[in-house]
Each structure stands twice: as C-alpha cells, then as structure tokens.
Amino acid sequence: MRTKVAIIGAGPSGLLLSQLLNLAGIETVVLERKSRDYVLSRIRAGVLEWTTVQLLRAAGVGDRMDREGMVHDGCYLSSNNNMFRVDFHEACGKQVMVYGQTEVTRDLYDAQEALGATVIHDAEDVALHDLESDAPWVSYTIGGVPQRLDCDYVAGCDGFHGVSRPTIPEGVRREYEKVYPFGWLGILSRTPPVAEELIYAAHDRGFALASMRNPMLSRYYIQVPLTDRVEDWSDEAFWAELKLRLPEEACKSLITGPSIEKSIAPLRSFVTEPMRWGRLFLVGDAAHIVPPTGAKGLNLAASDVFYLSQGFKDFYGAGDAAGLEGYSQKALARIWKAMRFSWSMTTMMHRFPEHNAYERRMQDTEMAVLETSDTARKWMAENYTGLPY
Ligand code: RFL
Ligand code: PHB
C-alpha cells in the first residue's frame, strides 16, 4: 500500500490531522494499535480552547460540539474554602468550550468515515523505516500477517508510549521532564455538576477539581499520593474526601452517585526536541505531556496539528516546504508557554510533600494575587483560554 502521509495513532492528533489533510485532497492512512471501541472508551480531556473550537469547525466536525458543548466564560478558584471567580470574558474577551475528548474523537471518526479516509485498527508491531531517505515506509502486522505502507512522510501521533518518538536516535533527541510526586484520581458520575462552571480547589488536604461533560454527567478529580490504587478508593471514600476539599458553599449543592469510571493518572511535564527528524514529525502527546491542571494537553495536540497541516498544504499545494521546515520550532514556541502555564497552575494549587511552611505561604499568596489583581487574572485568562496560533 502507498500513501502520502502515514499517520501513526488514531487519538485526537491523528484523526484531526487525517481529517484536515483529506479535506485538502492529501491522502493519508491512519494506523491504530487498538480497536475503535477501545479508543472511544477512554475518558480524558474536557476543556477546549477557542482556537481548538475554531479548528474543529474548520475540519467540519463542529456541528454537534456547537449544539451540545457548553461555552464557559469563566471558572472558580478556591483556596481553603475561599472561592472566587475568574471571568475570562471580562479579563481577555475570550471563553472556552466544555466538550469531552471522547465526543471530539467520535465526531472525528464519523467525519473520517464520511470522507472515505482510511483508518486501520488493530495494527500491531508498527515500526518506522528509512526516515532519513526520500522513501520512508512503515511495517506492521494485522492478525500476525506482515504489512507494508510506503509514504512520503510519517506523522507520529501515537501518544506518550508510542513507537515514533523512540525511533529518533538518542543523540538527536533532547528530553526535558518533571515528574510530580502525586496523581489525580478521577471519577465520572451520572449526576448534575456541582456548579455551572469548573471549580479548581487548592486545599490543605490536597487539590480537587469539579468538572463536567454535560448537564447530567459530572467529572471530579482529587490529588492522591502515587502509592494509592484505584481499588483503595470506594465511591463513598471519594465523595467524602471531595467534600472536604471543595469550598463549603459549593458542597451544599453537591449531588453524589455511583461512579461509572474511576482511574488514577500520574502528573508529568515532558517535552522532546526537535519534533522533526528526517521525514518523521511528532505531534501531540508523542512529543509532550502537561499536567492536566491547565487543561492544555488536547489543545496542544490541536495546535501541533494546525501547524503541521498548514505545512503539508503548502508543500503539496504550492511546493513550498517552509512550513514543514519550520514546524518543530513554531510548535515548540507555543508548547513551552503552555508548559509554563500548566506547571505554574499545578505548583500553585497542589500539596507537595516536600514543601515547608514558607513554600505553603507562597502558594496561598499566589492565589491571593489572582483574587485581587486584574493583571494576574488577565494573564491566567489569556493562557487558560489559549494563546493565539
Ligand atoms: P493519544 O490520545 O494518547 O492517542 C494516541 C493514539 O496512538 C495509539 N498508539 C499506537 N498506534 C499504533 N502503533 C503504536 N505503537 C501505538 N502506540 C499508541 C494509541 O492507542 C492512541 O489511540 O494522543 P494524542 O492524539 O496526541 O492526544 C493527546 C490527548 O489525548 C491528551 O493530551 C489529553 O487527553 C490530555 N488531557 C487534557 N487535555 C486538555 O486539553 N484538556 C483537559 O481538560 C485534559 N484533561 C487530559 C485530561 C489527560 C488525562 N489523562 C488521563 C492523561 C485529564 C486526564 C485525566
Ligand atoms: C476534565 O473535565 O476532565 C478536566 C477539566 C479541566 C482540567 C482537567 C480535566 O484542567
């Protein structure tokens, strides 16, 4: 088989890239290790920057998002029971869309099917070859039978644990990493959200987040030690701990119910440079990971896809390779700013086992600065709603 761009991974990065390229008449083949049902069972991001919203509309997958998604003009922050609101619209004239990653992925699958794009599931043993030549190719197996895909370029959209990044030789790859000494225990429950907007709560017992998917589906997280296991947390224990951390005012309207999903995610900041090697481009979580506190992971995947799809359009449309040449540098400039925002929100709002009384006071004071300074809230609002492409 032969195609122009071989795309490894059918997460949001891979499917959105494939969608934009196919719309522009550039042929792709997506190779995904898991089944479609498995991909669609993953519960992840919930907040879309406005630039992501516009990109999804441009990709022809905005209709259901515009009908069912919830536009939020602000969010609440709380510091040990003192809750205040950051009004994004007032601070920077922008807003975000609350619409689950699972729904974005489902919409992309449907749109890919309508376009007749090729997405191959259950592709195992994917390996990338001759990436420094003019004729790269990908080998894989389906049900144990070897397959070969020849292409012009490879887009590594295969997430943090994929094969694309490790294909870049160690001497070329530079990696920057910070692992945080805690994780997020998250649950999904068929209950109305506790508030009309998200609540990010810093508390002496640890961080908590109240989020949502729709008016009858809530998503809550609490910070837990890395040694905790999901089995250690009954639903009752989760709700009890959440109530202790969310502001009392909000807890009055908290409705609890059985969890329909429960999982623990470790928190990490990670960047690899460069994001291009020969004919391989890294996109999304394959190249970088942010802690979820800033809601940036999926949105960074979208901005990478934007830059790379523009590069391919210029190259195949007008023979102009400048966009492809400049992809890594352009994408990384935006990524590092989102890294800084995600790190600073995480550092301000979580309890670190190694922190002393001075460092705790600094965290409280940072929250107080956000509460009282228009300038600080403007900075947060600009970053949270998304920096321009
Ligand atoms: P994905 O989604 O990991 O998809 C990669 C795909 O590649 C496949 N794959 C392979 N395929 C073939 N061969 C191989 N060898 C392969 N290895 C892997 C995988 O099966 C998979 O289908 O990466 P992608 O597309 O770059 O998308 C990134 C986003 O999923 C991620 O950044 C976000 O979910 C992060 N994130 C959030 N981002 C936001 O913007 N806003 C949020 O509110 C937000 N909340 C979150 C999050 C991530 C979380 N977790 C669980 C890490 C909340 C959580 C709890
Ligand atoms: C979510 O709804 O899953 C979510 C929302 C905001 C975040 C992280 C996760 O910062």
PDB file of C-alpha atoms in Angstrom, residues 15 21-22 25-26 49 76 85 89 106 132 134 140 158 194 201 218 247-248 263 271 287 305 343 379:
ATOM      1  CA  LEU A  15      -7.699  11.752  13.434  1.00  0.00           C
ATOM      2  CA  LEU A  21      -5.335  16.613   5.110  1.00  0.00           C
ATOM      3  CA  ASN A  22      -8.124  14.628   3.429  1.00  0.00           C
ATOM      4  CA  GLY A  25      -7.060  16.379  -1.008  1.00  0.00           C
ATOM      5  CA  ILE A  26      -3.904  14.962   0.648  1.00  0.00           C
ATOM      6  CA  GLU A  49      -9.644  26.466  23.882  1.00  0.00           C
ATOM      7  CA  TYR A  76     -13.968  29.335  40.004  1.00  0.00           C
ATOM      8  CA  ARG A  85     -14.352  33.641  40.099  1.00  0.00           C
ATOM      9  CA  HIS A  89     -14.533  37.206  29.105  1.00  0.00           C
ATOM     10  CA  ARG A 106     -16.342  10.199  17.979  1.00  0.00           C
ATOM     11  CA  GLU A 132      16.139   9.920   6.599  1.00  0.00           C
ATOM     12  CA  ASP A 134      13.216  10.066   0.298  1.00  0.00           C
ATOM     13  CA  TYR A 140       3.084  -3.559  10.835  1.00  0.00           C
ATOM     14  CA  ASP A 158       0.910   7.744  18.852  1.00  0.00           C
ATOM     15  CA  VAL A 194     -21.975  20.845  41.406  1.00  0.00           C
ATOM     16  CA  ALA A 201      -9.778  23.967  44.593  1.00  0.00           C
ATOM     17  CA  SER A 218     -20.003  15.169  36.158  1.00  0.00           C
ATOM     18  CA  PRO A 247     -15.477  25.059  49.124  1.00  0.00           C
ATOM     19  CA  GLU A 248     -18.348  24.554  51.627  1.00  0.00           C
ATOM     20  CA  SER A 263      -8.945   5.929  37.318  1.00  0.00           C
ATOM     21  CA  VAL A 271       8.971  17.896  26.154  1.00  0.00           C
ATOM     22  CA  ALA A 287       6.155  14.888  21.794  1.00  0.00           C
ATOM     23  CA  VAL A 305      -1.956  19.599  14.022  1.00  0.00           C
ATOM     24  CA  TRP A 343       3.423  23.895  35.672  1.00  0.00           C
ATOM     25  CA  TRP A 379      -2.599  36.533  32.497  1.00  0.00           C
TER      26      TRP A 379
END
